[in-house]
Short mmCIF file of C-alpha atoms and ligand atoms in Angstrom, two decimals:
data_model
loop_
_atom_site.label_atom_id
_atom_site.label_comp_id
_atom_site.label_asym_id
_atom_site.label_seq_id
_atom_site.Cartn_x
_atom_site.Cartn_y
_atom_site.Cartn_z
CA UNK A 1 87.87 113.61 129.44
CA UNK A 2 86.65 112.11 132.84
CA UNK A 3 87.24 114.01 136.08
CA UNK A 4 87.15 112.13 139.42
CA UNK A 5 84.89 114.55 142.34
CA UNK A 6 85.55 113.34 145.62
CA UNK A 7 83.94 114.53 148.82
CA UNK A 8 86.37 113.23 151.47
CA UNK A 9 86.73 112.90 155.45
CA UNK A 10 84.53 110.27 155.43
CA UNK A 11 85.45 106.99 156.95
CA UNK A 12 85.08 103.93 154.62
CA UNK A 13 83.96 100.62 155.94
CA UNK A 14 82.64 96.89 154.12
CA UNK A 15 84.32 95.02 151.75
CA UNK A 16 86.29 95.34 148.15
CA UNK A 17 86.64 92.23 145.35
CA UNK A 18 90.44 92.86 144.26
CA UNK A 19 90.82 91.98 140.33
CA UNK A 20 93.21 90.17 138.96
CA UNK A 21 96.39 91.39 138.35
CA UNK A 22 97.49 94.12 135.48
CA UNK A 23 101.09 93.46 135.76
CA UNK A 24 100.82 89.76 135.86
CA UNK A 25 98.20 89.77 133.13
CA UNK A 26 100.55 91.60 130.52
CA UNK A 27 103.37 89.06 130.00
CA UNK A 28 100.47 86.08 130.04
CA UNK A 29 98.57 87.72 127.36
CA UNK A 30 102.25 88.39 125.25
CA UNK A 31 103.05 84.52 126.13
CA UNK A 32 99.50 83.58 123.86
CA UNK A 33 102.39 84.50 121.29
CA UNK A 34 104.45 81.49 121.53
CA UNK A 35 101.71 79.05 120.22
CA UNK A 36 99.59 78.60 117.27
CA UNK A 37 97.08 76.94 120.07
CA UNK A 38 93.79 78.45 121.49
CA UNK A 39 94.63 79.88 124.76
CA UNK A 40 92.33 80.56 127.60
CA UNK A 41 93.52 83.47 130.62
CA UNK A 42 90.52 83.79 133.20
CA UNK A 43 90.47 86.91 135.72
CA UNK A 44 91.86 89.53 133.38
CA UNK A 45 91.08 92.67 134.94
CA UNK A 46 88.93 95.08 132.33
CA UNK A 47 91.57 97.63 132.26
CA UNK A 48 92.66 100.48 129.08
CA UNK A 49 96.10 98.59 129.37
CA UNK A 50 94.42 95.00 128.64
CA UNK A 51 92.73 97.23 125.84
CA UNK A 52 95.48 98.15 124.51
CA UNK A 53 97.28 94.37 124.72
CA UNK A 54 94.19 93.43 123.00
CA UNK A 55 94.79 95.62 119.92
CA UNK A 56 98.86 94.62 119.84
CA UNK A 57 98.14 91.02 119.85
CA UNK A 58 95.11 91.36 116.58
CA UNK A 59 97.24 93.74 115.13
CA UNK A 60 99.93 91.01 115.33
CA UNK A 61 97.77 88.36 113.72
CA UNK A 62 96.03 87.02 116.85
CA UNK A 63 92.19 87.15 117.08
CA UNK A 64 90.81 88.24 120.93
CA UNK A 65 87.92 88.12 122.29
CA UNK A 66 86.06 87.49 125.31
CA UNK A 67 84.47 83.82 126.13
CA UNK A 68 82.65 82.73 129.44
CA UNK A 69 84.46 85.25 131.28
CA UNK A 70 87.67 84.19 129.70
CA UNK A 71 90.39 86.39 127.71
CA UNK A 72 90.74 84.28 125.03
CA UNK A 73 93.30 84.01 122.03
CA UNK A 74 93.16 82.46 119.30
CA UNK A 75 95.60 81.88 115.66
CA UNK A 76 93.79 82.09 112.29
CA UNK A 77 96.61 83.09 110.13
CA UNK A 78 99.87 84.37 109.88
CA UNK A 79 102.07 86.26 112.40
CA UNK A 80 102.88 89.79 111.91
CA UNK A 81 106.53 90.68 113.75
CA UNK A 82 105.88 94.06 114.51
CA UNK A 83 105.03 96.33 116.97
CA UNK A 84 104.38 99.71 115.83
CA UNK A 85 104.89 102.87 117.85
CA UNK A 86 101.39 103.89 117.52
CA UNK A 87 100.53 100.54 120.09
CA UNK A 88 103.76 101.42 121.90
CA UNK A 89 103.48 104.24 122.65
CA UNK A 90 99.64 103.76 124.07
CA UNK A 91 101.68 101.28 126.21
CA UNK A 92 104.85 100.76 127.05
CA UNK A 93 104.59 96.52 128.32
CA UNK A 94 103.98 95.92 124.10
CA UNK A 95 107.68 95.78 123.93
CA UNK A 96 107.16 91.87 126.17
CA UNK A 97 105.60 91.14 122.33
CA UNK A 98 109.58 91.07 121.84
CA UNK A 99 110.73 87.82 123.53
CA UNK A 100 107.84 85.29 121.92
CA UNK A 101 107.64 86.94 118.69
CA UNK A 102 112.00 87.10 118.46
CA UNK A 103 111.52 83.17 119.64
CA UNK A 104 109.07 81.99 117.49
CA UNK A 105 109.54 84.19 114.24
CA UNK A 106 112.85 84.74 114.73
CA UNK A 107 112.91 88.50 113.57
CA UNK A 108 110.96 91.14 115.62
CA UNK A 109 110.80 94.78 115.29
CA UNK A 110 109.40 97.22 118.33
CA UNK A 111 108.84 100.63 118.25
CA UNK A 112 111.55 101.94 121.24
CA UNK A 113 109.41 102.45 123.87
CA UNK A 114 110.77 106.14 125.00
CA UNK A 115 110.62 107.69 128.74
CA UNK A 116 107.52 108.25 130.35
CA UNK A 117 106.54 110.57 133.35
CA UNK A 118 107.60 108.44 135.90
CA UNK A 119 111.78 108.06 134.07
CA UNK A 120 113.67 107.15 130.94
CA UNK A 121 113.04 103.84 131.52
CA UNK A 122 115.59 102.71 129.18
CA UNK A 123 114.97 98.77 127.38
CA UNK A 124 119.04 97.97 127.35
CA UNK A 125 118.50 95.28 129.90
CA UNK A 126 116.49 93.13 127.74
CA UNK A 127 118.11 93.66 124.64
CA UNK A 128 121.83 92.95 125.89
CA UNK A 129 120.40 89.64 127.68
CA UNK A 130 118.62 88.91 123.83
CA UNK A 131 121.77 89.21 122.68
CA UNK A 132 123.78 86.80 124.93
CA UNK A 133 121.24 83.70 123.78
CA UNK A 134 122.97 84.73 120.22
CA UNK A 135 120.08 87.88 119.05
CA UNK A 136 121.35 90.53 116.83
CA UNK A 137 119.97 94.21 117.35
CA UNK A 138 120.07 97.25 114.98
CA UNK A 139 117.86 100.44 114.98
CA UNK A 140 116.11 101.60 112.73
CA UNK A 141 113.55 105.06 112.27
CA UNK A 142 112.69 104.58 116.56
CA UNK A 143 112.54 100.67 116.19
CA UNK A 144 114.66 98.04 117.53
CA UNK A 145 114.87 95.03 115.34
CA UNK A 146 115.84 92.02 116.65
CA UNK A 147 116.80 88.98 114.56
CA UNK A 148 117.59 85.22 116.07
CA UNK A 149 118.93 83.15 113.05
CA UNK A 150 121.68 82.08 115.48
CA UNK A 151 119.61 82.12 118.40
CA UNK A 152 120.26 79.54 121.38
CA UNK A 153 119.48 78.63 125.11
CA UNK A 154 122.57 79.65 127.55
CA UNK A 155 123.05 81.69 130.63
CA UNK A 156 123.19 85.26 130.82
CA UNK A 157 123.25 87.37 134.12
CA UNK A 158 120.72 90.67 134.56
CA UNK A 159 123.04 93.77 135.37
CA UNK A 160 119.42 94.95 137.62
CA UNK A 161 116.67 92.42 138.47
CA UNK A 162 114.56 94.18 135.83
CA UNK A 163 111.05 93.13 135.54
CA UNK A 164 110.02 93.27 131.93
CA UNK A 165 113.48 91.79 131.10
CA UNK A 166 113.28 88.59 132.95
CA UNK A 167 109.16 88.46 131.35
CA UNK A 168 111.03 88.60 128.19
CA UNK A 169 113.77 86.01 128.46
CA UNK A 170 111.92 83.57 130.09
CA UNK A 171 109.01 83.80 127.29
CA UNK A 172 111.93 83.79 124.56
CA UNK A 173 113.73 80.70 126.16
CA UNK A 174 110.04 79.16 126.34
CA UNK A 175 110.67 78.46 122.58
CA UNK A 176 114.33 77.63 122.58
CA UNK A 177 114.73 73.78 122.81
CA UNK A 178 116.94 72.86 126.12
CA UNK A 179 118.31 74.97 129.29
CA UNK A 180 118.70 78.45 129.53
CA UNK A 181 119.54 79.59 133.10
CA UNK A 182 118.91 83.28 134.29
CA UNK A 183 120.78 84.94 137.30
CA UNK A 184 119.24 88.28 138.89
CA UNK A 185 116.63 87.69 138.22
CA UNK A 186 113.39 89.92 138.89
CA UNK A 187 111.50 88.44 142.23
CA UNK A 188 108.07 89.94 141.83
CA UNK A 189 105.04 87.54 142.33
CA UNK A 190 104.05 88.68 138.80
CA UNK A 191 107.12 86.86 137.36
CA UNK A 192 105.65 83.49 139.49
CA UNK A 193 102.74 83.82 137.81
CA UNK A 194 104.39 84.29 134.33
CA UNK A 195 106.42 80.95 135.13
CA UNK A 196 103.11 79.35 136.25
CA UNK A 197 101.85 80.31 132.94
CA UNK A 198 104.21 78.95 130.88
CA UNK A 199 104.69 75.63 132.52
CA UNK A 200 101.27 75.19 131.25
CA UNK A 201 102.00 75.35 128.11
CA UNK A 202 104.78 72.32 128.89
CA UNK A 203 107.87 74.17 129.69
CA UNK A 204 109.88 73.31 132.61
CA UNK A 205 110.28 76.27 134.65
CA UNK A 206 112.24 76.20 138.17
CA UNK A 207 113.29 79.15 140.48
CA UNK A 208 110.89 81.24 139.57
CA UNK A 209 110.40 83.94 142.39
CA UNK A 210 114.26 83.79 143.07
CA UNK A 211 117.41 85.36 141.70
CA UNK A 212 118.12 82.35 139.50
CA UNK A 213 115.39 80.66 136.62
CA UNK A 214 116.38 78.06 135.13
CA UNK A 215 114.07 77.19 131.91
CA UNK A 216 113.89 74.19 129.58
CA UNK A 217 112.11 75.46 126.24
CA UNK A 218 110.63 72.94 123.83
CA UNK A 219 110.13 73.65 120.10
CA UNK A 220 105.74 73.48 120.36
CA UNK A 221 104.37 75.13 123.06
CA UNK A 222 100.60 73.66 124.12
CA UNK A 223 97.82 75.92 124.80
CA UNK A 224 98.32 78.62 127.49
CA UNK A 225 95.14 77.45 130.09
CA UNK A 226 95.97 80.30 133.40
CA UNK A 227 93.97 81.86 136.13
CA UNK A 228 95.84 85.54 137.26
CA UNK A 229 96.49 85.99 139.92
CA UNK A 230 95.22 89.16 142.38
CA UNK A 231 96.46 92.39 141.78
CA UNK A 232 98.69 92.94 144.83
CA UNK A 233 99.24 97.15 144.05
CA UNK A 234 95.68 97.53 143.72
CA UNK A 235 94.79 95.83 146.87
CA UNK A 236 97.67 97.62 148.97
CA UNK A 237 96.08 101.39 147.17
CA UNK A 238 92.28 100.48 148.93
CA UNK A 239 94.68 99.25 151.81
CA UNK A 240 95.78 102.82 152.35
CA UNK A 241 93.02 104.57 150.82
CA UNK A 242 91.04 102.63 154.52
CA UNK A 243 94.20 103.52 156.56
CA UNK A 244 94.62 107.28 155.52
CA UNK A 245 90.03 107.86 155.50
CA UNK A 246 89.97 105.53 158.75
CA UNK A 247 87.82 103.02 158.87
CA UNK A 248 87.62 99.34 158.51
CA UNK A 249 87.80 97.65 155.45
CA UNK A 250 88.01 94.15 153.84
CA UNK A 251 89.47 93.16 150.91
CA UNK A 252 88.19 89.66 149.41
CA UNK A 253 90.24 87.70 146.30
CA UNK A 254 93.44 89.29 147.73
CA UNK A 255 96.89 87.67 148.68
CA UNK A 256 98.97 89.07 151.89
CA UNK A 257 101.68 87.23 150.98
CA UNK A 258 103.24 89.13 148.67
CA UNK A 259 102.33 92.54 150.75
CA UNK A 260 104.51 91.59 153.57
CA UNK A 261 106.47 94.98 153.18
CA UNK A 262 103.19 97.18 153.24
CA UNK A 263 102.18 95.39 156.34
CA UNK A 264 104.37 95.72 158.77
CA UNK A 265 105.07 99.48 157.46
CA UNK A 266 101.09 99.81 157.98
CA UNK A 267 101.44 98.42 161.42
CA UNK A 268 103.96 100.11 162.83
CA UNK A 269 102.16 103.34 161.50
CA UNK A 270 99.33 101.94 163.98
CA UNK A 271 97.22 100.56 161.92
CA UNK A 272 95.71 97.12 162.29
CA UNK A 273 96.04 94.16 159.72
CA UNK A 274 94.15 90.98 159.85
CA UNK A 275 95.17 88.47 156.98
CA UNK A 276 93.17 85.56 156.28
CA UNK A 277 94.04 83.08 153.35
CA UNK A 278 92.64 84.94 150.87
CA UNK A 279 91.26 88.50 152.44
CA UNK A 280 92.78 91.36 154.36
CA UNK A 281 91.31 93.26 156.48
CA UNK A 282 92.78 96.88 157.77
CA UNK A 283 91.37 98.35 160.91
CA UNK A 284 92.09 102.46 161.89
CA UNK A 285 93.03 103.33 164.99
CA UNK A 286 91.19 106.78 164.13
CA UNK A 287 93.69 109.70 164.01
CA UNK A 288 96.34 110.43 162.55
CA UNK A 289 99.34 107.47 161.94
CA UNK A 290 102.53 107.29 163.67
CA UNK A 291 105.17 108.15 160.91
CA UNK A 292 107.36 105.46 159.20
CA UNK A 293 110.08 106.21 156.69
CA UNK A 294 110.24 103.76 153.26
CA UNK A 295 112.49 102.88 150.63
CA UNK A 296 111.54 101.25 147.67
CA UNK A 297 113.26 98.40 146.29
CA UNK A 298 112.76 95.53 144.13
CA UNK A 299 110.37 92.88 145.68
CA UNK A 300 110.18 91.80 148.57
CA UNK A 301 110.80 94.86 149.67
CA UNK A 302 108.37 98.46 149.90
CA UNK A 303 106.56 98.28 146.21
CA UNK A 304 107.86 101.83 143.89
CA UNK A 305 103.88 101.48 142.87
CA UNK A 306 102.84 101.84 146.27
CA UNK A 307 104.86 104.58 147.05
CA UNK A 308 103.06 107.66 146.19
CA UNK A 309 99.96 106.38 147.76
CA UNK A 310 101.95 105.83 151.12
CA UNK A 311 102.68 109.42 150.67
CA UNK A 312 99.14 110.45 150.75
CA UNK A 313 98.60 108.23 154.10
CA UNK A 314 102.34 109.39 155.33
CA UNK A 315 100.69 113.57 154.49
CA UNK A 316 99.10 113.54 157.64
CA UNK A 317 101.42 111.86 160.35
CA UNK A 318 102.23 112.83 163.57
CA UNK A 319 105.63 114.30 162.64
CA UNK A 320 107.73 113.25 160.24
CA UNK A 321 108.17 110.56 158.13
CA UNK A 322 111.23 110.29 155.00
CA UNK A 323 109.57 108.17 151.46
CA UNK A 324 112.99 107.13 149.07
CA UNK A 325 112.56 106.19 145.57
CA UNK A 326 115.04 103.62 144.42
CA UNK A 327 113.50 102.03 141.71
CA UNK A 328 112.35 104.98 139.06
CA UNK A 329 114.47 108.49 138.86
CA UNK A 330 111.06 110.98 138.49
CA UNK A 331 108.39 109.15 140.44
CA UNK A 332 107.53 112.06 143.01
CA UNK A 333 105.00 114.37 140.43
CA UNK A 334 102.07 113.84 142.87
CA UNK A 335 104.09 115.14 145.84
CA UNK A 336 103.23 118.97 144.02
CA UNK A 337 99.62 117.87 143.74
CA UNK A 338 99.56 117.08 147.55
CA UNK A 339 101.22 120.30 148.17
CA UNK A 340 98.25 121.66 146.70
CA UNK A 341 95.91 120.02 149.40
CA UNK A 342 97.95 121.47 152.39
CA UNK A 343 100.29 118.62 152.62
CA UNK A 344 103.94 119.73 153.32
CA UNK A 345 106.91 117.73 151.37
CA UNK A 346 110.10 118.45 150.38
CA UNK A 347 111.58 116.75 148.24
CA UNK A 348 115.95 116.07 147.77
CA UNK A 349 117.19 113.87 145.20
CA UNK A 350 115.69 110.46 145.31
CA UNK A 351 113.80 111.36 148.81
CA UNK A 352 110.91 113.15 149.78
CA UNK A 353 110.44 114.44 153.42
CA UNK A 354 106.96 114.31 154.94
CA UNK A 355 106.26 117.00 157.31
CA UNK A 356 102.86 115.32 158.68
CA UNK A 357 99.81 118.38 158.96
CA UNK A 358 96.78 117.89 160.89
CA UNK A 359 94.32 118.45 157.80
CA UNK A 360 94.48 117.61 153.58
CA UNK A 361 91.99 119.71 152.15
CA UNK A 362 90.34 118.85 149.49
CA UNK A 363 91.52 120.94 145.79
CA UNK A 364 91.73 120.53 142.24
CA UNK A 365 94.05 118.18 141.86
CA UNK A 366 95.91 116.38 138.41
CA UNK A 367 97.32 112.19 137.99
CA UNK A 368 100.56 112.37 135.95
CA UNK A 369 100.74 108.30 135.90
CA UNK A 370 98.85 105.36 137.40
CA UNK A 371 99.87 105.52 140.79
CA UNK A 372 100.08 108.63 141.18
CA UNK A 373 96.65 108.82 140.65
CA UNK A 374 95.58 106.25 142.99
CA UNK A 375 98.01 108.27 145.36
CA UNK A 376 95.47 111.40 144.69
CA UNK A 377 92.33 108.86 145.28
CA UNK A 378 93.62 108.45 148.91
CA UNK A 379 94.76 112.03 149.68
CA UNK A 380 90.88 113.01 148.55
CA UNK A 381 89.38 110.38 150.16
CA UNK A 382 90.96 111.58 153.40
CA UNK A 383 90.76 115.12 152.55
CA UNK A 384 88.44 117.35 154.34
CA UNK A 385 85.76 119.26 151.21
CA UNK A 386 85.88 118.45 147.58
CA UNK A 387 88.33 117.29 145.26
CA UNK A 388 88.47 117.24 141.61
CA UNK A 389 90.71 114.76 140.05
CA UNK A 390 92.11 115.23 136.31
CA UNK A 391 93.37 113.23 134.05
CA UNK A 392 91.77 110.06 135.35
CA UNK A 393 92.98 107.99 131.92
CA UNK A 394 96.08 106.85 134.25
CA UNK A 395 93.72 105.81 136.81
CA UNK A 396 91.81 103.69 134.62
CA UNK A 397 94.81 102.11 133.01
CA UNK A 398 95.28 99.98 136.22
CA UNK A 399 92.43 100.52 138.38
CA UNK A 400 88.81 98.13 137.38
CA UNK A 401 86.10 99.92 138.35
CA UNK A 402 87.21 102.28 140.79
CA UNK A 403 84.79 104.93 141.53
CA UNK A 404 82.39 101.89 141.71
CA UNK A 405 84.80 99.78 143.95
CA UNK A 406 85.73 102.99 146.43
CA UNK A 407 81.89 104.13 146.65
CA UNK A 408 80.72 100.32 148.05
CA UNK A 409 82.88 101.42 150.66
CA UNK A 410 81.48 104.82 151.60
CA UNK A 411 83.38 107.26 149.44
CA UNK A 412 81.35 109.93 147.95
CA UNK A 413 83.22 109.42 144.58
CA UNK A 414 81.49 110.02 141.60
CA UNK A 415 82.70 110.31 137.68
CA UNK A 416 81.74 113.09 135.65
CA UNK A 417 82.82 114.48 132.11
CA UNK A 418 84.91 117.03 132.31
C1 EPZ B 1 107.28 96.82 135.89
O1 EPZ B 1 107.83 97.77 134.97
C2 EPZ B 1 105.85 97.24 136.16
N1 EPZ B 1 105.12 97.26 134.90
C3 EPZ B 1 105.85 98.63 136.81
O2 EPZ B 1 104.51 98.97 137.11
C4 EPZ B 1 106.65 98.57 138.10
O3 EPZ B 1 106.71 99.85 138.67
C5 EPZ B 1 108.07 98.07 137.80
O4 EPZ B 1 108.00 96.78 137.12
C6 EPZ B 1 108.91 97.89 139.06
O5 EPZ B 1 108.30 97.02 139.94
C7 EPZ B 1 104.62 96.13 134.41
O6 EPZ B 1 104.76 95.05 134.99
C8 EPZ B 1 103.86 96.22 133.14
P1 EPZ B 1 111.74 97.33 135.45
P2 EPZ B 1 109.19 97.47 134.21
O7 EPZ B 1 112.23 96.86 134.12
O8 EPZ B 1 109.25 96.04 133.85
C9 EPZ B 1 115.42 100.35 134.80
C10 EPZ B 1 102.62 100.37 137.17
O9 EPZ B 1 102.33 101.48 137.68
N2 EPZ B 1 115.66 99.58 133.57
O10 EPZ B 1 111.90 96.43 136.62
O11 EPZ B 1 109.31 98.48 133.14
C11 EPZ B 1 114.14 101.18 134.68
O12 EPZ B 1 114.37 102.38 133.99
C12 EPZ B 1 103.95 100.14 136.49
O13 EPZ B 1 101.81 99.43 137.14
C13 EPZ B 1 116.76 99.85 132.79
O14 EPZ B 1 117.59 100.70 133.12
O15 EPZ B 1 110.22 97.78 135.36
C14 EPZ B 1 113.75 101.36 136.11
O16 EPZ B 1 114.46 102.42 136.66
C15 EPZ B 1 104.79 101.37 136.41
N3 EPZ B 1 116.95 99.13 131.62
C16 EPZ B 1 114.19 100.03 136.77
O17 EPZ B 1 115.17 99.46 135.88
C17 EPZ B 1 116.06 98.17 131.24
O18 EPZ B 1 116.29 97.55 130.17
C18 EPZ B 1 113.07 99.02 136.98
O19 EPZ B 1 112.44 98.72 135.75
C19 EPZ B 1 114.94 97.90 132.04
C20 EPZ B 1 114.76 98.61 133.20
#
């Protein structure tokens, strides 16, 4: 296994290429699903979770491969309808296989996801909204199977503005010929991109990025032709990962847009953001940052993926600063790990309280999940001495590159076997 050694307290300057987008990527790669037609994705990020799509989508009966650049899919034979728990459990998006393969096969069977370190993370929300457009669900050895003889479009309100569960029922009502209208829809720019997707392949898709989609599915999809779009949590990590080193830093093939939240908490923290149409650039004031309390909450508001890296940048404030968790009940495991580096957090119920210190040192250090890896990427980075980082699998599941990426900008980063 790979270990991450970091020599930090340097300040990072030049510029960062951000990849395309991980969690926007996912559903467009399950959406290949609804049609027996060669599809095309450009600016797929090489990622283990775009691995691991690959494998669910051959073992499924599609063929992958790479063209020109291009993540490219392709139909030579016969659908499988299920995904075993040996691909779901690698990763937990497989069970977005559900809504194309339930629409076009009309019988689907997914290994139940389980909990993971950052919650239960429960898959209720999509099967109850399955349900309402007529599916019928039983369980069976872990699975869920799903079966649509009697399945139709309709309308069917989202008890929480779930992510994966709006992925899902708009790629199921892709498939169902005429209007199925969702309310509460999930509002991440991910779920724009889906819709953007999808109307590509000739469905009518409106509302998208609102509480309320309203879908017109045809019977034939045509080929899926999409370009993804940036990855919005990877660009706001090197964000921080410039803000908490100092430094000045720009980031090229990224959208502010959808960062507004980050922003302004990065500016009132004293640090400087310049946007242009497609690049951000974030400016230190040296020093340590004012302190700014967040709360996480579904978008447009603070990112729960950019939350334990704000933590690393919040570690050293100048006083104290309060981080709430809304969206996921365990997502504070690299709070300990910061401990570890001199940081000083407490943490009660769904909120952790920052007591900012003068100096991270550097430490062994381990990532429990994605982010909180790329939280312990900014705490060494900004850490005086040397860090080792463990378990860098979870970094790699959503970060291209990374050592490669954060050395271009001055970090003394390097990889080695561990
Ligand atoms: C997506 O997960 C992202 N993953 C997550 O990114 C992200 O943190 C999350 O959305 C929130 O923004 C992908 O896009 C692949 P949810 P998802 O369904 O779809 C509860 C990362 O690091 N819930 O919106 O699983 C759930 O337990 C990952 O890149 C139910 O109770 O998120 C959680 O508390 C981590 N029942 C909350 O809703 C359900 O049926 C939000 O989950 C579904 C969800």
């Amino acid at each position: 296994m790979d270990n991450f050694v970091i020599h930090g307290g340097k300040k990072l300057g030049g510029e960062v290429r951000i990849s395309g987008s991980k969690n926007a990527a996912l559903p467009i790669l399950a959406a290949a699903l609804l049609t027996r037609e060669r599809c095309v994705i450009r600016n797929v990020p090489d990622l283990r979770d775009i691995k691991s799509t690959f494998d669910l989508l051959n073992h499924l009966g599609k063929k992958c491969f790479f063209e020109a650049g291009a993540f490219t899919v392709t139909e030579p034979g016969r659908l499988k309808h299920d995904a075993p728990y040996e691909l779901v459990r690698r990763m937990r998006a497989s069970v977005l296989a559900a809504g194309p393969l339930l629409a076009r096969l009309k019988k689907v069977r997914v290994s139940m996801p389980g909990g993971c370190s950052i919650g239960v993370r429960p898959i209720d929300i999509h099967i109850e909204a399955f349900k309402k457009l007529g599916a019928e669900s039983c369980y069976e050895k872990g699975d869920i199977v799903l079966t649509g003889a009697k399945l139709k479009p309709g309308r069917l309100r989202f008890r929480f503005p779930s992510v994966g569960a709006t992925e899902n029922l708009m790629m199921c009502a892709a498939l169902l010929e005429g209007r199925t209208t969702l309310e509460n829809c999930a509002r991440e720019p991910e779920i724009e991109d889906l819709a953007a997707a999808l109307r590509s392949m000739g469905v009518e898709v409106e509302g998208a990025g609102g509480p309320r989609i309203v879908i017109r599915g045809q019977s034939k999809l045509r080929a899926l032709r999409h370009t993804v779009i940036p990855d919005r949590i990877e660009t706001g990590t090197y964000m921080l990962a410039a803000a908490a080193a100092g430094g000045r830093v720009k980031l090229t093939a990224a959208d502010p847009k959808p960062l507004g939240a980050l922003i302004k908490a990065l500016e009132r923290s004293g640090t400087k953001v310049t946007c242009g149409r497609d690049s951000i650039t974030v400016e230190s004031a040296g020093g340590r940052p004012r302190p700014v309390n967040v709360s996480t909450a579904p978008h447009p508001g603070f990112p729960t993926d950019l939350q334990a890296p704000w933590m690393s940048y919040m570690a050293r404030c100048r006083g104290n600063a309060s981080v709430q968790e809304n969206i996921f009940e365990n997502r504070f495991m690299h709070a300990a790990e910061l401990l570890r580096m001199g940081a000083s957090v407490y943490i009660s119920g769904n909120k952790a309280y920052v007591h900012g210190v003068e100096e991270l040192n550097g430490a062994p250090i381990m990532a429990s999940d994605i982010r909180a890896g790329a939280a312990l990427l900014v705490a060494a980075g900004a850490a005086k001495g040397r860090s080792v980082i463990r378990r860098t699998y979870h970094v790699d599941r959503g970060y291209e590159r990374v050592e490669e990426k954060l050395r271009a900008l001055g970090m003394k980063i390097e990889r080695v076997k561990g």
